[in-house]
mmCIF file of C-alpha atoms in Angstrom:
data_model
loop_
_atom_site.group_PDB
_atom_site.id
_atom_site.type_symbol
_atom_site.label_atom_id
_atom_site.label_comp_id
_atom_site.label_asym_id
_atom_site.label_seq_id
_atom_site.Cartn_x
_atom_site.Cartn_y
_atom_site.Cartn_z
ATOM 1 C CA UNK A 28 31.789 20.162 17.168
ATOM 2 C CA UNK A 29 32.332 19.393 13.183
ATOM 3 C CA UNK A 30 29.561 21.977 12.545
ATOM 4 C CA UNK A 31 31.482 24.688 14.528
ATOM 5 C CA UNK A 32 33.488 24.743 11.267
ATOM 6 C CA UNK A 33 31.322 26.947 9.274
ATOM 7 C CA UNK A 34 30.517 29.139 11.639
ATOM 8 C CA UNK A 35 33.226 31.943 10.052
ATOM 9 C CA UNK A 36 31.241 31.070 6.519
ATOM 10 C CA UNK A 37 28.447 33.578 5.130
ATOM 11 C CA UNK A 38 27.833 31.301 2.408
ATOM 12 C CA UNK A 39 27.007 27.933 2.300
ATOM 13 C CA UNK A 40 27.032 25.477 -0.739
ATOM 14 C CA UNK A 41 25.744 21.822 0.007
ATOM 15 C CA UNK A 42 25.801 19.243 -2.841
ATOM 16 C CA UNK A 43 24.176 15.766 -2.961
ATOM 17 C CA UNK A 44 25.737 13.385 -5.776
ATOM 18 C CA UNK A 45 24.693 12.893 -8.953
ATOM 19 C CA UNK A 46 21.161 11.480 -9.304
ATOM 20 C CA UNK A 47 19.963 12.134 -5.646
ATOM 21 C CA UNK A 48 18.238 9.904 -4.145
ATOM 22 C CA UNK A 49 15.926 10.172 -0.813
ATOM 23 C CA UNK A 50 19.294 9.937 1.800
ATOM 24 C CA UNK A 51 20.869 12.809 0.002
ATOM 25 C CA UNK A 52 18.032 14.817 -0.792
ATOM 26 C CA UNK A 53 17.287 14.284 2.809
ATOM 27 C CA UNK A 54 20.366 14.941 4.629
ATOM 28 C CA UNK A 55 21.112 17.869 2.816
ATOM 29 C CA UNK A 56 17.715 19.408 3.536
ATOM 30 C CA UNK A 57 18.682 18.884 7.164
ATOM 31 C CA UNK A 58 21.671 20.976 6.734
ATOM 32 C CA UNK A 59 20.337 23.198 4.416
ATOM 33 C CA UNK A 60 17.915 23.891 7.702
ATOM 34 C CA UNK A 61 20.181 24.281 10.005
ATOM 35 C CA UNK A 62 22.575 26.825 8.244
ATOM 36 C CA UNK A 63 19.301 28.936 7.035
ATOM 37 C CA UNK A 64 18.126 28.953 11.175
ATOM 38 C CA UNK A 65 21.596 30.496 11.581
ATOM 39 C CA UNK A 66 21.044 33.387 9.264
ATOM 40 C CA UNK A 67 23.396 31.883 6.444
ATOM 41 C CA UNK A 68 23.321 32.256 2.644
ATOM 42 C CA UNK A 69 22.562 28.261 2.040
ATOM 43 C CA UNK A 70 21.922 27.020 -1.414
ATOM 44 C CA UNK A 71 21.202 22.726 -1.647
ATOM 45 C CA UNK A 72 22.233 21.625 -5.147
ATOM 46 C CA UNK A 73 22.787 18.620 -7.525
ATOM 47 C CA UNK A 74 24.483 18.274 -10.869
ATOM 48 C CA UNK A 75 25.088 15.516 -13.174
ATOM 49 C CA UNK A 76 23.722 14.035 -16.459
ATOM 50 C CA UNK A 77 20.176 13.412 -14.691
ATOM 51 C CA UNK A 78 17.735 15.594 -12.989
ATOM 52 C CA UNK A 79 15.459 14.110 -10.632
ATOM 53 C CA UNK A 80 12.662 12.158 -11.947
ATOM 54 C CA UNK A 81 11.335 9.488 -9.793
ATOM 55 C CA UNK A 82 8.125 9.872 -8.417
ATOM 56 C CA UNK A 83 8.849 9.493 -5.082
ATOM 57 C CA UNK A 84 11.418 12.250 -5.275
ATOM 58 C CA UNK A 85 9.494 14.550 -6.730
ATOM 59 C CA UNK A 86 6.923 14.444 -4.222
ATOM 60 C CA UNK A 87 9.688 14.128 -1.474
ATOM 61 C CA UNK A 88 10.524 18.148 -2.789
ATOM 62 C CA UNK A 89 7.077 19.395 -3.688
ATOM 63 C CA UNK A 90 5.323 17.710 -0.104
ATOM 64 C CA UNK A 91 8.207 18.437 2.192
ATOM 65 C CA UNK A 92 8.889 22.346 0.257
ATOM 66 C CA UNK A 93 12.682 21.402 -0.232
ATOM 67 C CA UNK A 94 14.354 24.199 -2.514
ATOM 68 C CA UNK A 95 17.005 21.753 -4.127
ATOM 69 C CA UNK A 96 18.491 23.113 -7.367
ATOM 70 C CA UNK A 97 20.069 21.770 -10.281
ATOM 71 C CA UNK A 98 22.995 23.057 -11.512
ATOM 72 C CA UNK A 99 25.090 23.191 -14.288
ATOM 73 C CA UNK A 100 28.259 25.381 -12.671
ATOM 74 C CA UNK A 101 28.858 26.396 -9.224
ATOM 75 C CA UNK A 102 29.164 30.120 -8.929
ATOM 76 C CA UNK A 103 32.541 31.205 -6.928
ATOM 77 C CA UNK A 104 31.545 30.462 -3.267
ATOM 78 C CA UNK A 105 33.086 30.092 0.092
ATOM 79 C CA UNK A 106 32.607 26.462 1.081
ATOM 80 C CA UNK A 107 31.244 23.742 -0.548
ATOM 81 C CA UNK A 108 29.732 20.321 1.625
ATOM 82 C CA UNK A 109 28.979 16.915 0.107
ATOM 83 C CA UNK A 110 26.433 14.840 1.714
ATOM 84 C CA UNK A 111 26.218 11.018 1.272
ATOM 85 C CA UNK A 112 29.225 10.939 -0.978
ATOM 86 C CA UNK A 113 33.088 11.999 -1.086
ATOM 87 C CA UNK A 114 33.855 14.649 -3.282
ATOM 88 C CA UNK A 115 35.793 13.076 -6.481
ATOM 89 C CA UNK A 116 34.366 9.568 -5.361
ATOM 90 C CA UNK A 117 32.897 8.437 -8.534
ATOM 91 C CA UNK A 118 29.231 9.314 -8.159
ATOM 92 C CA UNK A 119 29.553 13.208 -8.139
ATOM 93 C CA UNK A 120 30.392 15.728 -10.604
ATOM 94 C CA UNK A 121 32.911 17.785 -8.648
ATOM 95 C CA UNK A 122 32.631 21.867 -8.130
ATOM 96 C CA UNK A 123 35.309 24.070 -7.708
ATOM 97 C CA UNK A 124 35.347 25.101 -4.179
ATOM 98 C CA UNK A 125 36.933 27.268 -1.897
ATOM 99 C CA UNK A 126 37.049 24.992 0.770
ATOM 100 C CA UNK A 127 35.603 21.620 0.253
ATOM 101 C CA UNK A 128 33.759 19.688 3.319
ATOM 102 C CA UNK A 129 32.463 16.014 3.362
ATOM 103 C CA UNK A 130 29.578 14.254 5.245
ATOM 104 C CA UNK A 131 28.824 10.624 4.410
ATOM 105 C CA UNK A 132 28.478 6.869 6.002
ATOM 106 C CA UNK A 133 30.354 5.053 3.012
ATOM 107 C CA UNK A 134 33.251 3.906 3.788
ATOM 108 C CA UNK A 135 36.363 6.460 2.745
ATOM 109 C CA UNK A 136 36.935 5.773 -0.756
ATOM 110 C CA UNK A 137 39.165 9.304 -1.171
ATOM 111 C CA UNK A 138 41.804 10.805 0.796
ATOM 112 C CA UNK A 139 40.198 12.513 4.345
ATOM 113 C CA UNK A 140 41.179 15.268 6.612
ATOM 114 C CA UNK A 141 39.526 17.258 9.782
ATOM 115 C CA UNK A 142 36.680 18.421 7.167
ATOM 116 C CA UNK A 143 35.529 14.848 6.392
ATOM 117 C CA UNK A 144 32.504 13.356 8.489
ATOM 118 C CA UNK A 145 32.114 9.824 7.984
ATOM 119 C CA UNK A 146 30.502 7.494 9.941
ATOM 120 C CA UNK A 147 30.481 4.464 7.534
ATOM 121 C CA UNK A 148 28.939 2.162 9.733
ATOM 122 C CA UNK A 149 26.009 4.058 10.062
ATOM 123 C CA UNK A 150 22.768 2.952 7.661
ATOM 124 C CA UNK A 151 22.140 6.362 6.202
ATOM 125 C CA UNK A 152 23.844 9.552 5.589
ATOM 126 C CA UNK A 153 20.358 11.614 6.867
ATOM 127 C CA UNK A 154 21.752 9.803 10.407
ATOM 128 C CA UNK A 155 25.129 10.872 10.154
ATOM 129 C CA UNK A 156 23.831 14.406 9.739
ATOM 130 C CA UNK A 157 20.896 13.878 12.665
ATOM 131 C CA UNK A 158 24.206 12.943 14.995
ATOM 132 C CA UNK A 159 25.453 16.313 13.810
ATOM 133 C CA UNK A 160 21.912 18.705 14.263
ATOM 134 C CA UNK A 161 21.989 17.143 17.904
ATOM 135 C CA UNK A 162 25.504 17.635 19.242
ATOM 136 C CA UNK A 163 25.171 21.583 17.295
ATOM 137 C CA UNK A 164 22.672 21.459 19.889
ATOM 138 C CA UNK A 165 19.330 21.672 16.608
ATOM 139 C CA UNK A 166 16.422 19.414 17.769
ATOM 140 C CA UNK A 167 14.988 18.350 14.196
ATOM 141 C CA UNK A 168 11.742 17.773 16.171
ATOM 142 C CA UNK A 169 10.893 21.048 16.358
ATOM 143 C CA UNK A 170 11.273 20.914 11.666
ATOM 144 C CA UNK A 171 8.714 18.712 10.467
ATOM 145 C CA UNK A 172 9.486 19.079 6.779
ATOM 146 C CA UNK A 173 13.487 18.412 8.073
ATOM 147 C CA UNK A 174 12.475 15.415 10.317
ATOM 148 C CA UNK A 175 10.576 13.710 7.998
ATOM 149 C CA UNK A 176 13.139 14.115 5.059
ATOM 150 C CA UNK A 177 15.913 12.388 7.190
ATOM 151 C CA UNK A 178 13.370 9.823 8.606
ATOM 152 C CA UNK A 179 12.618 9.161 4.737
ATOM 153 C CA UNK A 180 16.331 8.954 4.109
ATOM 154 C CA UNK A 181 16.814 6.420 6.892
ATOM 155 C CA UNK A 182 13.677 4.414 5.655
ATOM 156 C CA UNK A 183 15.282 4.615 1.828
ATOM 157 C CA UNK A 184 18.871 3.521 2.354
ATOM 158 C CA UNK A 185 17.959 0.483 5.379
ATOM 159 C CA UNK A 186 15.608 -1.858 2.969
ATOM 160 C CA UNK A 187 12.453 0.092 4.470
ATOM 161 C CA UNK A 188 14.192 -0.003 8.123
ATOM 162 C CA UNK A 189 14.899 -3.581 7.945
ATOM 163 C CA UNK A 190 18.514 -3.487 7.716
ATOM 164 C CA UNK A 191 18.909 -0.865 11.089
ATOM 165 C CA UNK A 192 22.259 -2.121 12.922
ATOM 166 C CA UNK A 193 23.952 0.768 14.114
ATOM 167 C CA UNK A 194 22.596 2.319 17.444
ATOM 168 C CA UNK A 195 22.012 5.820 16.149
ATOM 169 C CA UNK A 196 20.366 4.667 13.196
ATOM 170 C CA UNK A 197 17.746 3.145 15.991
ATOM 171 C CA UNK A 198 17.718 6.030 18.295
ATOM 172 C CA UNK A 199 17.160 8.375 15.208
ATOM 173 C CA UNK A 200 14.473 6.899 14.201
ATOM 174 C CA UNK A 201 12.876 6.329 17.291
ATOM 175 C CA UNK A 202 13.353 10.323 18.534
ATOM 176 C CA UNK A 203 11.391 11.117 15.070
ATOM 177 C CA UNK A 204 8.532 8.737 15.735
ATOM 178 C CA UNK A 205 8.362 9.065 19.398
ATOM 179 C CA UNK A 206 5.274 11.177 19.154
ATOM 180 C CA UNK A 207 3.203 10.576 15.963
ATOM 181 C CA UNK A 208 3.345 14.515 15.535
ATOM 182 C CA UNK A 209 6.765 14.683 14.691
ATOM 183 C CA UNK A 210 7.296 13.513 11.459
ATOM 184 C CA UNK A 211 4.329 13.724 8.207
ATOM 185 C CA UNK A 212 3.231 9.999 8.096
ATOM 186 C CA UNK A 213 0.623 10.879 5.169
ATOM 187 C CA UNK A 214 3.648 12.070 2.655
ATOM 188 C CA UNK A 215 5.983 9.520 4.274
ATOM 189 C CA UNK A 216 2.807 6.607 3.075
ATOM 190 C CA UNK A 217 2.529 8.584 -0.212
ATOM 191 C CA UNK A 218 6.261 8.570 -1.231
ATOM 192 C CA UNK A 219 6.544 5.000 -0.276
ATOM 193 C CA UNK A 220 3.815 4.209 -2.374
ATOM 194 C CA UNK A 221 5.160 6.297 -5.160
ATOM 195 C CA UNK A 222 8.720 4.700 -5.984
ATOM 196 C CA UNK A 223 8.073 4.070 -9.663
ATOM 197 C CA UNK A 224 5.860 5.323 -12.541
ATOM 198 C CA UNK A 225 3.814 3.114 -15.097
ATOM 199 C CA UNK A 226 6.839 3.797 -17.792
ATOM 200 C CA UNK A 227 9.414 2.221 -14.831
ATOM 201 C CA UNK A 228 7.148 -0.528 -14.147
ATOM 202 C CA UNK A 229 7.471 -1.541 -17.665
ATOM 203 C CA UNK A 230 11.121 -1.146 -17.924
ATOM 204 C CA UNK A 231 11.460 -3.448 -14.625
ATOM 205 C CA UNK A 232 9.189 -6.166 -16.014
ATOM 206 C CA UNK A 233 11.578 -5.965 -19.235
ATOM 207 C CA UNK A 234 14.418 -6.515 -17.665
ATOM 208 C CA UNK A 235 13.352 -9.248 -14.798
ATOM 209 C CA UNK A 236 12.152 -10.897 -17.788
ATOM 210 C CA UNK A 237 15.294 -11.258 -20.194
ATOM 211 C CA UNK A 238 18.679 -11.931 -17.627
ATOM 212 C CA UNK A 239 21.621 -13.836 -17.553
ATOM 213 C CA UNK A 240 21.702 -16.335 -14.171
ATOM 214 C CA UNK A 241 25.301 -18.004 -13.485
ATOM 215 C CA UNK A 242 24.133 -21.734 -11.874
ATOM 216 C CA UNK A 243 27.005 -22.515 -10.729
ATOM 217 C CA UNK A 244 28.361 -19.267 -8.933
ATOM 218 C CA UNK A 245 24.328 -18.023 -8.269
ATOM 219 C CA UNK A 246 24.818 -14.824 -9.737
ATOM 220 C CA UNK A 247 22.330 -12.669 -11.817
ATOM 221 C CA UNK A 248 23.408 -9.842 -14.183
ATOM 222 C CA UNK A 249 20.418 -7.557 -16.092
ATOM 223 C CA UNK A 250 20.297 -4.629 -18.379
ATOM 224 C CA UNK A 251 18.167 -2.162 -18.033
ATOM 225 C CA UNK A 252 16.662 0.543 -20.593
ATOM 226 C CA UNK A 253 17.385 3.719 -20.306
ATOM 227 C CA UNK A 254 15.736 4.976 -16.962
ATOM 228 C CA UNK A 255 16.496 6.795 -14.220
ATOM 229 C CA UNK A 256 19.331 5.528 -11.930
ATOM 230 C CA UNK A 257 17.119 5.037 -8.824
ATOM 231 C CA UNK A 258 15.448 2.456 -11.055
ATOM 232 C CA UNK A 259 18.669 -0.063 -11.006
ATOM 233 C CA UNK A 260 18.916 -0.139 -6.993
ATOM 234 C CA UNK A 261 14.967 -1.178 -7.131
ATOM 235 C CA UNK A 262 15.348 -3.684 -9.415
ATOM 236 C CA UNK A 263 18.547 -5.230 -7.749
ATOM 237 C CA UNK A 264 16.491 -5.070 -4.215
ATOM 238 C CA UNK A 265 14.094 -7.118 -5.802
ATOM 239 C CA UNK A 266 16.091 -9.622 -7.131
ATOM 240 C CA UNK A 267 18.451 -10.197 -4.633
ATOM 241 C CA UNK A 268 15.161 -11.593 -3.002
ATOM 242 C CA UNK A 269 15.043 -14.480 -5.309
ATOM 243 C CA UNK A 270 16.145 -18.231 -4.191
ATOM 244 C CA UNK A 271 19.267 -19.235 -5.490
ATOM 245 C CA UNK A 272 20.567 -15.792 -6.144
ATOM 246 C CA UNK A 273 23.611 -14.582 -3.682
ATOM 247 C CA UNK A 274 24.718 -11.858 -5.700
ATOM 248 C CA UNK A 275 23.112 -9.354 -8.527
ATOM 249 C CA UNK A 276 24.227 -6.934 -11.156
ATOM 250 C CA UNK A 277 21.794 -4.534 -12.667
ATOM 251 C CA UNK A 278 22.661 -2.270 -14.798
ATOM 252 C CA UNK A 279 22.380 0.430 -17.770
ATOM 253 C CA UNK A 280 23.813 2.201 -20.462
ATOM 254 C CA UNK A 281 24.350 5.932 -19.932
ATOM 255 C CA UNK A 282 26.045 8.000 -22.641
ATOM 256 C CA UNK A 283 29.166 8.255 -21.136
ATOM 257 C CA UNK A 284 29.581 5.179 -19.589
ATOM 258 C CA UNK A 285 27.485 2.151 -17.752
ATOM 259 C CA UNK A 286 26.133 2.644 -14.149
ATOM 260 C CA UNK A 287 25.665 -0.810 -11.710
ATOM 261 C CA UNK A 288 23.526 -1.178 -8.868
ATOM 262 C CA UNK A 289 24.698 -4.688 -7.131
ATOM 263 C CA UNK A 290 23.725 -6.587 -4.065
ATOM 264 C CA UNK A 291 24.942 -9.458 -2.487
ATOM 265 C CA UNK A 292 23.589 -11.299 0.581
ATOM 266 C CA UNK A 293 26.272 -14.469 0.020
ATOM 267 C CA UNK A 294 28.362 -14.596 3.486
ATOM 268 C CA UNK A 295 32.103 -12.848 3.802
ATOM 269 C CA UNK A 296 31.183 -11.306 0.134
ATOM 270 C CA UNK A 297 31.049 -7.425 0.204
ATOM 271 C CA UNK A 298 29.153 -5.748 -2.579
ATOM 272 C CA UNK A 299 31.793 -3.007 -1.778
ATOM 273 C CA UNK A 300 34.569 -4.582 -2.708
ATOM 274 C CA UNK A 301 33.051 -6.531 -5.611
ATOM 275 C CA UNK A 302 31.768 -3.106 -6.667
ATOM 276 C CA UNK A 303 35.512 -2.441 -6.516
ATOM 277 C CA UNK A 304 36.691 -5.336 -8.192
ATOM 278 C CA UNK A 305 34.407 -4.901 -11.331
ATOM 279 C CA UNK A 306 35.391 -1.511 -12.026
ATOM 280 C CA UNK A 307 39.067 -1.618 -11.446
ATOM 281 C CA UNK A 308 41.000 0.033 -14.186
ATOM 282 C CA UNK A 309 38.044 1.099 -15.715
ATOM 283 C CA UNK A 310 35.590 3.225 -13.516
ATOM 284 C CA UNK A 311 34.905 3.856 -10.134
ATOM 285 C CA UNK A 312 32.597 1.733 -7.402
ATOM 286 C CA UNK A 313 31.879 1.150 -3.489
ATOM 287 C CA UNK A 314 29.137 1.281 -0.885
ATOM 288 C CA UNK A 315 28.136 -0.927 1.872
ATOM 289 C CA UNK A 316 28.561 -5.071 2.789
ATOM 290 C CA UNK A 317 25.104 -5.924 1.312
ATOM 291 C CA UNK A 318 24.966 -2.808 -1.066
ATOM 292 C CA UNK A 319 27.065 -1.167 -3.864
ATOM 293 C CA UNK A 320 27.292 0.858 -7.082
ATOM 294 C CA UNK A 321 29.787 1.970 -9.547
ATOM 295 C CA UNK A 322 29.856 3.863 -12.839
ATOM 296 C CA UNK A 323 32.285 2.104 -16.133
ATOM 297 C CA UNK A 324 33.871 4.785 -18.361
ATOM 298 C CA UNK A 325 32.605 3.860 -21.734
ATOM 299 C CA UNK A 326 35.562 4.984 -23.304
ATOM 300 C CA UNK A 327 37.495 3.406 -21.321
ATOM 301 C CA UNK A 328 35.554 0.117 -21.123
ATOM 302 C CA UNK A 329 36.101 -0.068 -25.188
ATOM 303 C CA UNK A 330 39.945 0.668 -25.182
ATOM 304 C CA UNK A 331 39.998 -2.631 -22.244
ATOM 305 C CA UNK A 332 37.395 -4.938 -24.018
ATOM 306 C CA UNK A 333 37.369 -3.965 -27.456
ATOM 307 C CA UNK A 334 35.840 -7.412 -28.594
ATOM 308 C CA UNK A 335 33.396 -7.939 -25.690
ATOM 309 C CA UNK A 336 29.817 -6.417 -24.754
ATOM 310 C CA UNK A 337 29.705 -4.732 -21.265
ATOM 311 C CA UNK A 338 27.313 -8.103 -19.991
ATOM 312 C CA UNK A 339 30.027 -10.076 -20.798
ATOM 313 C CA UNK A 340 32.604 -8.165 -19.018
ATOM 314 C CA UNK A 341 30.773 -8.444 -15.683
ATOM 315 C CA UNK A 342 30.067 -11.932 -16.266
ATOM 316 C CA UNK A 343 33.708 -12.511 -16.592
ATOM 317 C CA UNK A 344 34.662 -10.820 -13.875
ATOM 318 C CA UNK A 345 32.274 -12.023 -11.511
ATOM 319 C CA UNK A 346 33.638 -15.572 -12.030
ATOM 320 C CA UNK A 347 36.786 -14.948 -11.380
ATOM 321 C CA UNK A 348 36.146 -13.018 -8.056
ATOM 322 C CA UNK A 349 33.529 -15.458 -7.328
ATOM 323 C CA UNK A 350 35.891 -18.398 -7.750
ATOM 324 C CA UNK A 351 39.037 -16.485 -6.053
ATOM 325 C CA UNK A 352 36.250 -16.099 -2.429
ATOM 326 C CA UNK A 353 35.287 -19.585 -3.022
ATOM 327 C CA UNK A 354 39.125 -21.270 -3.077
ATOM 328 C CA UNK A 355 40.157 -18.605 0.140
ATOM 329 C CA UNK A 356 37.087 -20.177 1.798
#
C-alpha cells in the first residue's frame, strides 16, 4: 500500500499548490486526518504569492475546522507530500524536503518514481486520496468534516459532478452520500452558494464585458483585474458555455508573471496540451482534456515579445495551434 510508506515517518508535511483551491484543500485534509488518527506530527500547508481568499474557501476551513497554514519557509522536516500537483510542476512554490512524496490526478508533467501517486484519469485529486484512505484500510465515513471536504473537492474539480467519468470518482461519491448522514449537506449548500464575493462579481462582469472573440477559429481570450486565481477558472467555466466558443483564455496579471485558466470543449483539442503549447519557452502549463492552467514568467515573456502585449501573444499563438489541429484534421 502507497501509504505504508510513511509509516517509519514521525513527521508529516503535506502541501497543496499555490492558491488552493477546494480539491487540494480537500484532499490534503483527508490526509492530514489520516496521519493525525495514526498518532503523527501532521502539519497541512500552502505557500505562494496568495493566501486564500475566496469565500467559499474560507468557509470550506472555518465550517469543516481544517487547520491549513500558510507558510512562508518550511522548517527542516522529514517528508514532505504534494497533493493535486507535482512538486516543481509550475503551480507550486517548492520546499526543501527530506524526502519528497506526490499525490495527484494530472497527468505527469515531472519526472516520477515509487513515491509518486497519480491517477490522472481520475476527476479529482480528493478521489485519488479516497482510493488511498480505503485500501490503508480508513473509512472516511466515520470523518464528517474529512468526507465532506473530499466530496466538496470532487464536486469543485467535475463542473459540479457533471463531468464524473472515471469509476471511482462515481463510487466515491456515492459511498459519501449513501446515507444523508455522512457528509454536511448544509455547509456543502453554503459553500456552493458562496463561490464569489460582491468585489469578484464586479471584476467578472468587467471582464465578460470587454474580450477579444477570434470568428474564425471561435476562440475567446479575457483579462482579468487583479483577483484571486480561483476567479479565472470561474470565469472561463462560464464562458466556455457560450455558443460559438470552442476554446477560452482567461487570464491576469500577477507581479511576477501572468496566470491562465483555459477551457476547451472543441473535439481532439486538449486544453492540456494547448496549455502546453502557449507557455512553451516561457512558463509552465497542463491539466486535463477539457481543463488547463499555466503561469507566463513576466520576465521572461518581455525578453520573447518585447514589442507585443501578453493578449496579443495568446492570440497569436492560439492561431497558429488552432490552424496546425485544423490542417492534421
Amino acid at each position: 500500500m502507497f501509504l505504508e510508506k510513511f509509516d517509519d515517518f514521525q513527521s508529516v508535511y503535506i502541501q497543496c499548490h499555490d492558491c488552493p483551491d477546494a480539491d487540494a484543500i480537500g484532499s490534503g485534509f483527508g490526509l492530514y486526518e489520516y496521519f493525525r488518527q495514526k498518532g503523527k506530527e501532521v502539519h497541512l500547508i500552502y505557500t505562494g504569492n496568495t493566501r486564500i481568499t475566496k469565500p467559499a474557501l474560507q468557509l470550506m476551513v472555518e465550517r469543516l475546522s481544517i487547520p491549513i497554514e500558510y507558510v512562508d519557509e518550511l522548517p527542516e522536516c522529514e517528508v514532505l507530500i504534494t497533493v493535486d500537483c507535482q512538486y516543481k510542476g509550475g503551480n507550486i512554490t517548492p520546499l526543501p524536503a527530506g524526502q519528497v512524496a506526490m499525490i495527484d490526478h494530472h497527468p505527469p508533467c515531472v519526472p516520477t518514481d515509487e513515491w509518486c501517486y497519480i491517477v490522472s484519469d481520475c476527476g479529482s485529486c480528493s478521489t485519488v486520496v479516497w482510493m488511498l484512505l480505503s485500501e490503508a484500510g480508513y473509512d472516511v465515513r466515520e470523518n464528517r468534516n474529512a468526507a465532506t471536504a473530499l466530496y466538496y473537492g470532487l464536486y469543485s474539480d467535475t463542473g459540479q459532478l457533471s463531468e464524473i467519468y472515471h469509476p471511482k470518482d462515481r463510487e466515491m461519491r456515492d459511498c459519501l452520500t449513501a446515507d444523508g448522514q455522512i457528509i454536511d449537506r448544509e455547509t456543502v449548500e453554503t459553500m456552493i452558494n458562496s463561490n464569489l464575493s460582491m468585489k469578484e462579481l464586479k471584476i467578472a462582469g468587467r471582464a465578460l464585458s470587454n474580450y477579444y472573440y477570434d470568428e474564425e477559429y471561435q476562440f475567446a481570450v479575457m483579462r482579468t483585474e487583479a483577483c484571486d486565481p480561483n476567479m479565472l477558472g470561474v470565469i472561463s467555466d462560464l464562458v466556455i458555455q457560450v455558443a460559438g466558443i470552442d476554446v477560452c483564455v482567461v487570464y491576469n496579471e500577477t507581479p511576477i508573471g501572468y496566470k491562465m485558466s483555459l477551457r476547451t470543449c472543441r473535439k481532439h483539442m486538449k486544453a492540456s496540451k494547448l496549455a502546453s503549447y502557449i507557455s512553451d519557452g516561457i512558463g509552465s502549463g497542463g491539466g486535463h482534456n477539457t481543463k488547463a492552467g499555466g503561469f507566463i514568467l513576466k520576465k521572461i515573456f518581455l525578453e520573447a515579445y518585447p514589442d507585443c502585449l501578453f493578449g496579443e501573444m495568446l492570440q497569436k499563438r492560439l492561431r497558429v495551434y488552432m490552424k496546425e489541429a485544423e490542417d492534421a484534421d
